[in-house]
Amino acid sequence: MESKTFSSGSNFSRRSEGEGEHFCFCGFPSPRRTSWTRTNPGRRFYGCARYREGSKCKYFKWVDAKFSHRATEVILDLLDGCHQPPSTLVDDLNDVDSMQAQAQASSVNHLKNEVAKMKIERKCYQAFIVLLFLCLSYFMMKCNGLEDEQKFLQLP
């Protein structure tokens, strides 16, 4: 797969074609997260995977355009009505790209295992056919040998 580098001003992102992954300046995959701040509630972004570890990477890129003032008000009203911010499960659900990549890798590994099993089965069947052919040949030779013996024992 080919990698492309996009840069604009101080923003930098490396994206792997086909997978749509974003990488931070540290070189790690940048997970997609959702902001639940008062100024950008519900807005998705990519950020450094190690920002909680005190990374100095500072990679950050918005996925969504800025919401309208009215949309922000509605989201905040809904959040205030719940009296609690969304659970971390929401953040995990928004990381669909990573989950999908893991599922695809798991599928590929499963298919590779299935192919390996099928190759082994094929070799077993081939060995069985060879063995069957040898047995059949042996019995045919024995039958021909018996016919020759009977001809030998017959008086003219």
mmCIF file with all atom_site columns, C-alpha atoms in Angstrom:
data_model
loop_
_atom_site.group_PDB
_atom_site.id
_atom_site.type_symbol
_atom_site.label_atom_id
_atom_site.label_alt_id
_atom_site.label_comp_id
_atom_site.label_asym_id
_atom_site.label_entity_id
_atom_site.label_seq_id
_atom_site.pdbx_PDB_ins_code
_atom_site.Cartn_x
_atom_site.Cartn_y
_atom_site.Cartn_z
_atom_site.occupancy
_atom_site.B_iso_or_equiv
_atom_site.pdbx_formal_charge
_atom_site.auth_seq_id
_atom_site.auth_comp_id
_atom_site.auth_asym_id
_atom_site.auth_atom_id
_atom_site.pdbx_PDB_model_num
ATOM 1   C CA . MET A 1 1   ? 0.000   0.000   0.000   1.00 0.00 ? 1   MET A CA 1
ATOM 2   C CA . GLU A 1 2   ? 1.168   3.456   -0.785  1.00 0.00 ? 2   GLU A CA 1
ATOM 3   C CA . SER A 1 3   ? 1.354   6.217   1.795   1.00 0.00 ? 3   SER A CA 1
ATOM 4   C CA . LYS A 1 4   ? 0.682   9.845   1.063   1.00 0.00 ? 4   LYS A CA 1
ATOM 5   C CA . THR A 1 5   ? 1.611   12.838  3.131   1.00 0.00 ? 5   THR A CA 1
ATOM 6   C CA . PHE A 1 6   ? -0.670  15.842  3.305   1.00 0.00 ? 6   PHE A CA 1
ATOM 7   C CA . SER A 1 7   ? 0.413   19.065  4.911   1.00 0.00 ? 7   SER A CA 1
ATOM 8   C CA . SER A 1 8   ? -1.082  22.497  5.253   1.00 0.00 ? 8   SER A CA 1
ATOM 9   C CA . GLY A 1 9   ? 0.532   25.060  7.469   1.00 0.00 ? 9   GLY A CA 1
ATOM 10  C CA . SER A 1 10  ? 1.223   23.416  10.791  1.00 0.00 ? 10  SER A CA 1
ATOM 11  C CA . ASN A 1 11  ? -1.217  20.556  10.176  1.00 0.00 ? 11  ASN A CA 1
ATOM 12  C CA . PHE A 1 12  ? 0.295   17.225  9.076   1.00 0.00 ? 12  PHE A CA 1
ATOM 13  C CA . SER A 1 13  ? -1.284  13.869  8.466   1.00 0.00 ? 13  SER A CA 1
ATOM 14  C CA . ARG A 1 14  ? -0.083  10.630  6.936   1.00 0.00 ? 14  ARG A CA 1
ATOM 15  C CA . ARG A 1 15  ? -2.842  8.469   5.569   1.00 0.00 ? 15  ARG A CA 1
ATOM 16  C CA . SER A 1 16  ? -2.615  4.925   4.268   1.00 0.00 ? 16  SER A CA 1
ATOM 17  C CA . GLU A 1 17  ? -4.567  4.519   1.044   1.00 0.00 ? 17  GLU A CA 1
ATOM 18  C CA . GLY A 1 18  ? -7.401  2.017   1.120   1.00 0.00 ? 18  GLY A CA 1
ATOM 19  C CA . GLU A 1 19  ? -7.596  1.820   4.888   1.00 0.00 ? 19  GLU A CA 1
ATOM 20  C CA . GLY A 1 20  ? -8.235  5.497   5.630   1.00 0.00 ? 20  GLY A CA 1
ATOM 21  C CA . GLU A 1 21  ? -6.022  5.405   8.703   1.00 0.00 ? 21  GLU A CA 1
ATOM 22  C CA . HIS A 1 22  ? -4.587  8.604   10.099  1.00 0.00 ? 22  HIS A CA 1
ATOM 23  C CA . PHE A 1 23  ? -1.216  8.693   11.813  1.00 0.00 ? 23  PHE A CA 1
ATOM 24  C CA . CYS A 1 24  ? 0.047   11.252  14.315  1.00 0.00 ? 24  CYS A CA 1
ATOM 25  C CA . PHE A 1 25  ? 3.525   12.765  14.365  1.00 0.00 ? 25  PHE A CA 1
ATOM 26  C CA . CYS A 1 26  ? 4.634   9.898   16.663  1.00 0.00 ? 26  CYS A CA 1
ATOM 27  C CA . GLY A 1 27  ? 3.888   7.455   13.833  1.00 0.00 ? 27  GLY A CA 1
ATOM 28  C CA . PHE A 1 28  ? 1.068   5.687   15.695  1.00 0.00 ? 28  PHE A CA 1
ATOM 29  C CA . PRO A 1 29  ? -2.454  5.238   14.272  1.00 0.00 ? 29  PRO A CA 1
ATOM 30  C CA . SER A 1 30  ? -4.563  8.187   15.340  1.00 0.00 ? 30  SER A CA 1
ATOM 31  C CA . PRO A 1 31  ? -7.952  7.004   16.650  1.00 0.00 ? 31  PRO A CA 1
ATOM 32  C CA . ARG A 1 32  ? -11.105 8.902   15.770  1.00 0.00 ? 32  ARG A CA 1
ATOM 33  C CA . ARG A 1 33  ? -12.675 10.405  18.876  1.00 0.00 ? 33  ARG A CA 1
ATOM 34  C CA . THR A 1 34  ? -15.632 12.603  19.737  1.00 0.00 ? 34  THR A CA 1
ATOM 35  C CA . SER A 1 35  ? -15.362 15.910  21.553  1.00 0.00 ? 35  SER A CA 1
ATOM 36  C CA . TRP A 1 36  ? -17.789 16.527  24.415  1.00 0.00 ? 36  TRP A CA 1
ATOM 37  C CA . THR A 1 37  ? -16.610 20.008  25.345  1.00 0.00 ? 37  THR A CA 1
ATOM 38  C CA . ARG A 1 38  ? -19.090 22.880  25.644  1.00 0.00 ? 38  ARG A CA 1
ATOM 39  C CA . THR A 1 39  ? -17.694 24.557  22.513  1.00 0.00 ? 39  THR A CA 1
ATOM 40  C CA . ASN A 1 40  ? -17.618 21.457  20.240  1.00 0.00 ? 40  ASN A CA 1
ATOM 41  C CA . PRO A 1 41  ? -20.061 18.842  21.575  1.00 0.00 ? 41  PRO A CA 1
ATOM 42  C CA . GLY A 1 42  ? -20.394 15.773  19.362  1.00 0.00 ? 42  GLY A CA 1
ATOM 43  C CA . ARG A 1 43  ? -17.720 16.927  16.915  1.00 0.00 ? 43  ARG A CA 1
ATOM 44  C CA . ARG A 1 44  ? -15.370 14.156  15.785  1.00 0.00 ? 44  ARG A CA 1
ATOM 45  C CA . PHE A 1 45  ? -11.596 14.529  15.514  1.00 0.00 ? 45  PHE A CA 1
ATOM 46  C CA . TYR A 1 46  ? -8.321  12.657  15.132  1.00 0.00 ? 46  TYR A CA 1
ATOM 47  C CA . GLY A 1 47  ? -5.688  13.160  17.793  1.00 0.00 ? 47  GLY A CA 1
ATOM 48  C CA . CYS A 1 48  ? -2.441  11.661  19.013  1.00 0.00 ? 48  CYS A CA 1
ATOM 49  C CA . ALA A 1 49  ? -3.027  8.199   20.481  1.00 0.00 ? 49  ALA A CA 1
ATOM 50  C CA . ARG A 1 50  ? -0.622  8.989   23.330  1.00 0.00 ? 50  ARG A CA 1
ATOM 51  C CA . TYR A 1 51  ? -1.985  12.402  24.390  1.00 0.00 ? 51  TYR A CA 1
ATOM 52  C CA . ARG A 1 52  ? -3.040  11.035  27.789  1.00 0.00 ? 52  ARG A CA 1
ATOM 53  C CA . GLU A 1 53  ? 0.538   9.882   28.368  1.00 0.00 ? 53  GLU A CA 1
ATOM 54  C CA . GLY A 1 54  ? 1.798   13.452  28.073  1.00 0.00 ? 54  GLY A CA 1
ATOM 55  C CA . SER A 1 55  ? 3.008   13.152  24.478  1.00 0.00 ? 55  SER A CA 1
ATOM 56  C CA . LYS A 1 56  ? 4.372   16.333  22.943  1.00 0.00 ? 56  LYS A CA 1
ATOM 57  C CA . CYS A 1 57  ? 3.111   15.291  19.522  1.00 0.00 ? 57  CYS A CA 1
ATOM 58  C CA . LYS A 1 58  ? 0.138   17.736  19.446  1.00 0.00 ? 58  LYS A CA 1
ATOM 59  C CA . TYR A 1 59  ? -1.360  16.088  16.328  1.00 0.00 ? 59  TYR A CA 1
ATOM 60  C CA . PHE A 1 60  ? -4.995  17.167  15.930  1.00 0.00 ? 60  PHE A CA 1
ATOM 61  C CA . LYS A 1 61  ? -7.401  17.203  12.981  1.00 0.00 ? 61  LYS A CA 1
ATOM 62  C CA . TRP A 1 62  ? -11.162 17.765  12.888  1.00 0.00 ? 62  TRP A CA 1
ATOM 63  C CA . VAL A 1 63  ? -13.240 15.197  10.971  1.00 0.00 ? 63  VAL A CA 1
ATOM 64  C CA . ASP A 1 64  ? -16.454 17.250  10.989  1.00 0.00 ? 64  ASP A CA 1
ATOM 65  C CA . ALA A 1 65  ? -16.963 20.847  9.967   1.00 0.00 ? 65  ALA A CA 1
ATOM 66  C CA . LYS A 1 66  ? -17.915 23.265  12.740  1.00 0.00 ? 66  LYS A CA 1
ATOM 67  C CA . PHE A 1 67  ? -21.559 22.748  13.725  1.00 0.00 ? 67  PHE A CA 1
ATOM 68  C CA . SER A 1 68  ? -23.991 25.621  13.467  1.00 0.00 ? 68  SER A CA 1
ATOM 69  C CA . HIS A 1 69  ? -24.711 27.581  16.633  1.00 0.00 ? 69  HIS A CA 1
ATOM 70  C CA . ARG A 1 70  ? -28.236 26.087  16.737  1.00 0.00 ? 70  ARG A CA 1
ATOM 71  C CA . ALA A 1 71  ? -26.958 22.490  16.400  1.00 0.00 ? 71  ALA A CA 1
ATOM 72  C CA . THR A 1 72  ? -24.490 23.113  19.235  1.00 0.00 ? 72  THR A CA 1
ATOM 73  C CA . GLU A 1 73  ? -27.306 24.507  21.415  1.00 0.00 ? 73  GLU A CA 1
ATOM 74  C CA . VAL A 1 74  ? -29.515 21.459  20.748  1.00 0.00 ? 74  VAL A CA 1
ATOM 75  C CA . ILE A 1 75  ? -26.703 19.018  21.572  1.00 0.00 ? 75  ILE A CA 1
ATOM 76  C CA . LEU A 1 76  ? -25.870 20.890  24.777  1.00 0.00 ? 76  LEU A CA 1
ATOM 77  C CA . ASP A 1 77  ? -29.559 20.960  25.784  1.00 0.00 ? 77  ASP A CA 1
ATOM 78  C CA . LEU A 1 78  ? -29.782 17.208  25.219  1.00 0.00 ? 78  LEU A CA 1
ATOM 79  C CA . LEU A 1 79  ? -26.617 16.637  27.237  1.00 0.00 ? 79  LEU A CA 1
ATOM 80  C CA . ASP A 1 80  ? -27.847 18.881  30.049  1.00 0.00 ? 80  ASP A CA 1
ATOM 81  C CA . GLY A 1 81  ? -31.164 17.021  30.033  1.00 0.00 ? 81  GLY A CA 1
ATOM 82  C CA . CYS A 1 82  ? -29.317 13.796  30.702  1.00 0.00 ? 82  CYS A CA 1
ATOM 83  C CA . HIS A 1 83  ? -27.308 15.493  33.478  1.00 0.00 ? 83  HIS A CA 1
ATOM 84  C CA . GLN A 1 84  ? -24.294 13.447  32.492  1.00 0.00 ? 84  GLN A CA 1
ATOM 85  C CA . PRO A 1 85  ? -21.860 13.332  29.593  1.00 0.00 ? 85  PRO A CA 1
ATOM 86  C CA . PRO A 1 86  ? -22.047 10.364  27.260  1.00 0.00 ? 86  PRO A CA 1
ATOM 87  C CA . SER A 1 87  ? -20.262 7.251   28.402  1.00 0.00 ? 87  SER A CA 1
ATOM 88  C CA . THR A 1 88  ? -16.854 6.276   27.123  1.00 0.00 ? 88  THR A CA 1
ATOM 89  C CA . LEU A 1 89  ? -18.690 3.654   25.094  1.00 0.00 ? 89  LEU A CA 1
ATOM 90  C CA . VAL A 1 90  ? -19.674 6.425   22.673  1.00 0.00 ? 90  VAL A CA 1
ATOM 91  C CA . ASP A 1 91  ? -15.990 7.218   22.170  1.00 0.00 ? 91  ASP A CA 1
ATOM 92  C CA . ASP A 1 92  ? -15.272 3.529   21.577  1.00 0.00 ? 92  ASP A CA 1
ATOM 93  C CA . LEU A 1 93  ? -18.128 3.224   19.086  1.00 0.00 ? 93  LEU A CA 1
ATOM 94  C CA . ASN A 1 94  ? -16.754 6.153   17.112  1.00 0.00 ? 94  ASN A CA 1
ATOM 95  C CA . ASP A 1 95  ? -13.479 4.318   16.702  1.00 0.00 ? 95  ASP A CA 1
ATOM 96  C CA . VAL A 1 96  ? -15.140 2.130   14.065  1.00 0.00 ? 96  VAL A CA 1
ATOM 97  C CA . ASP A 1 97  ? -12.228 2.342   11.653  1.00 0.00 ? 97  ASP A CA 1
ATOM 98  C CA . SER A 1 98  ? -9.862  0.668   14.116  1.00 0.00 ? 98  SER A CA 1
ATOM 99  C CA . MET A 1 99  ? -12.425 -1.993  14.997  1.00 0.00 ? 99  MET A CA 1
ATOM 100 C CA . GLN A 1 100 ? -13.108 -2.679  11.322  1.00 0.00 ? 100 GLN A CA 1
ATOM 101 C CA . ALA A 1 101 ? -9.395  -3.026  10.575  1.00 0.00 ? 101 ALA A CA 1
ATOM 102 C CA . GLN A 1 102 ? -9.049  -5.515  13.441  1.00 0.00 ? 102 GLN A CA 1
ATOM 103 C CA . ALA A 1 103 ? -12.068 -7.483  12.180  1.00 0.00 ? 103 ALA A CA 1
ATOM 104 C CA . GLN A 1 104 ? -10.612 -7.597  8.674   1.00 0.00 ? 104 GLN A CA 1
ATOM 105 C CA . ALA A 1 105 ? -7.254  -8.792  10.014  1.00 0.00 ? 105 ALA A CA 1
ATOM 106 C CA . SER A 1 106 ? -9.071  -11.464 12.014  1.00 0.00 ? 106 SER A CA 1
ATOM 107 C CA . SER A 1 107 ? -11.004 -12.532 8.890   1.00 0.00 ? 107 SER A CA 1
ATOM 108 C CA . VAL A 1 108 ? -7.803  -12.722 6.867   1.00 0.00 ? 108 VAL A CA 1
ATOM 109 C CA . ASN A 1 109 ? -6.141  -14.876 9.530   1.00 0.00 ? 109 ASN A CA 1
ATOM 110 C CA . HIS A 1 110 ? -9.201  -17.135 9.681   1.00 0.00 ? 110 HIS A CA 1
ATOM 111 C CA . LEU A 1 111 ? -9.197  -17.546 5.896   1.00 0.00 ? 111 LEU A CA 1
ATOM 112 C CA . LYS A 1 112 ? -5.461  -18.301 5.883   1.00 0.00 ? 112 LYS A CA 1
ATOM 113 C CA . ASN A 1 113 ? -6.052  -21.018 8.485   1.00 0.00 ? 113 ASN A CA 1
ATOM 114 C CA . GLU A 1 114 ? -8.894  -22.470 6.409   1.00 0.00 ? 114 GLU A CA 1
ATOM 115 C CA . VAL A 1 115 ? -6.701  -22.539 3.292   1.00 0.00 ? 115 VAL A CA 1
ATOM 116 C CA . ALA A 1 116 ? -3.928  -24.302 5.237   1.00 0.00 ? 116 ALA A CA 1
ATOM 117 C CA . LYS A 1 117 ? -6.429  -26.922 6.461   1.00 0.00 ? 117 LYS A CA 1
ATOM 118 C CA . MET A 1 118 ? -7.703  -27.446 2.916   1.00 0.00 ? 118 MET A CA 1
ATOM 119 C CA . LYS A 1 119 ? -4.155  -27.964 1.631   1.00 0.00 ? 119 LYS A CA 1
ATOM 120 C CA . ILE A 1 120 ? -3.550  -30.626 4.281   1.00 0.00 ? 120 ILE A CA 1
ATOM 121 C CA . GLU A 1 121 ? -6.851  -32.326 3.419   1.00 0.00 ? 121 GLU A CA 1
ATOM 122 C CA . ARG A 1 122 ? -5.912  -32.291 -0.282  1.00 0.00 ? 122 ARG A CA 1
ATOM 123 C CA . LYS A 1 123 ? -2.584  -33.990 0.464   1.00 0.00 ? 123 LYS A CA 1
ATOM 124 C CA . CYS A 1 124 ? -4.392  -36.630 2.548   1.00 0.00 ? 124 CYS A CA 1
ATOM 125 C CA . TYR A 1 125 ? -6.824  -37.336 -0.295  1.00 0.00 ? 125 TYR A CA 1
ATOM 126 C CA . GLN A 1 126 ? -3.939  -37.556 -2.774  1.00 0.00 ? 126 GLN A CA 1
ATOM 127 C CA . ALA A 1 127 ? -2.133  -40.052 -0.512  1.00 0.00 ? 127 ALA A CA 1
ATOM 128 C CA . PHE A 1 128 ? -5.370  -42.052 -0.162  1.00 0.00 ? 128 PHE A CA 1
ATOM 129 C CA . ILE A 1 129 ? -5.819  -42.206 -3.938  1.00 0.00 ? 129 ILE A CA 1
ATOM 130 C CA . VAL A 1 130 ? -2.223  -43.377 -4.431  1.00 0.00 ? 130 VAL A CA 1
ATOM 131 C CA . LEU A 1 131 ? -2.673  -46.034 -1.739  1.00 0.00 ? 131 LEU A CA 1
ATOM 132 C CA . LEU A 1 132 ? -5.952  -47.154 -3.296  1.00 0.00 ? 132 LEU A CA 1
ATOM 133 C CA . PHE A 1 133 ? -4.279  -47.401 -6.707  1.00 0.00 ? 133 PHE A CA 1
ATOM 134 C CA . LEU A 1 134 ? -1.420  -49.472 -5.272  1.00 0.00 ? 134 LEU A CA 1
ATOM 135 C CA . CYS A 1 135 ? -3.855  -51.857 -3.546  1.00 0.00 ? 135 CYS A CA 1
ATOM 136 C CA . LEU A 1 136 ? -5.880  -52.239 -6.719  1.00 0.00 ? 136 LEU A CA 1
ATOM 137 C CA . SER A 1 137 ? -2.717  -52.920 -8.735  1.00 0.00 ? 137 SER A CA 1
ATOM 138 C CA . TYR A 1 138 ? -1.579  -55.517 -6.188  1.00 0.00 ? 138 TYR A CA 1
ATOM 139 C CA . PHE A 1 139 ? -4.905  -57.366 -6.318  1.00 0.00 ? 139 PHE A CA 1
ATOM 140 C CA . MET A 1 140 ? -4.929  -57.295 -10.107 1.00 0.00 ? 140 MET A CA 1
ATOM 141 C CA . MET A 1 141 ? -1.423  -58.799 -10.173 1.00 0.00 ? 141 MET A CA 1
ATOM 142 C CA . LYS A 1 142 ? -2.517  -61.487 -7.688  1.00 0.00 ? 142 LYS A CA 1
ATOM 143 C CA . CYS A 1 143 ? -5.554  -62.316 -9.820  1.00 0.00 ? 143 CYS A CA 1
ATOM 144 C CA . ASN A 1 144 ? -3.371  -62.578 -12.954 1.00 0.00 ? 144 ASN A CA 1
ATOM 145 C CA . GLY A 1 145 ? -0.954  -64.772 -10.985 1.00 0.00 ? 145 GLY A CA 1
ATOM 146 C CA . LEU A 1 146 ? -3.795  -67.099 -9.994  1.00 0.00 ? 146 LEU A CA 1
ATOM 147 C CA . GLU A 1 147 ? -4.939  -67.383 -13.603 1.00 0.00 ? 147 GLU A CA 1
ATOM 148 C CA . ASP A 1 148 ? -1.374  -68.256 -14.656 1.00 0.00 ? 148 ASP A CA 1
ATOM 149 C CA . GLU A 1 149 ? -1.190  -70.893 -11.885 1.00 0.00 ? 149 GLU A CA 1
ATOM 150 C CA . GLN A 1 150 ? -4.464  -72.430 -13.000 1.00 0.00 ? 150 GLN A CA 1
ATOM 151 C CA . LYS A 1 151 ? -3.234  -72.579 -16.599 1.00 0.00 ? 151 LYS A CA 1
ATOM 152 C CA . PHE A 1 152 ? -0.026  -74.211 -15.390 1.00 0.00 ? 152 PHE A CA 1
ATOM 153 C CA . LEU A 1 153 ? -1.900  -76.828 -13.390 1.00 0.00 ? 153 LEU A CA 1
ATOM 154 C CA . GLN A 1 154 ? -4.272  -77.675 -16.217 1.00 0.00 ? 154 GLN A CA 1
ATOM 155 C CA . LEU A 1 155 ? -3.278  -80.730 -18.179 1.00 0.00 ? 155 LEU A CA 1
ATOM 156 C CA . PRO A 1 156 ? -3.218  -80.502 -21.966 1.00 0.00 ? 156 PRO A CA 1
#
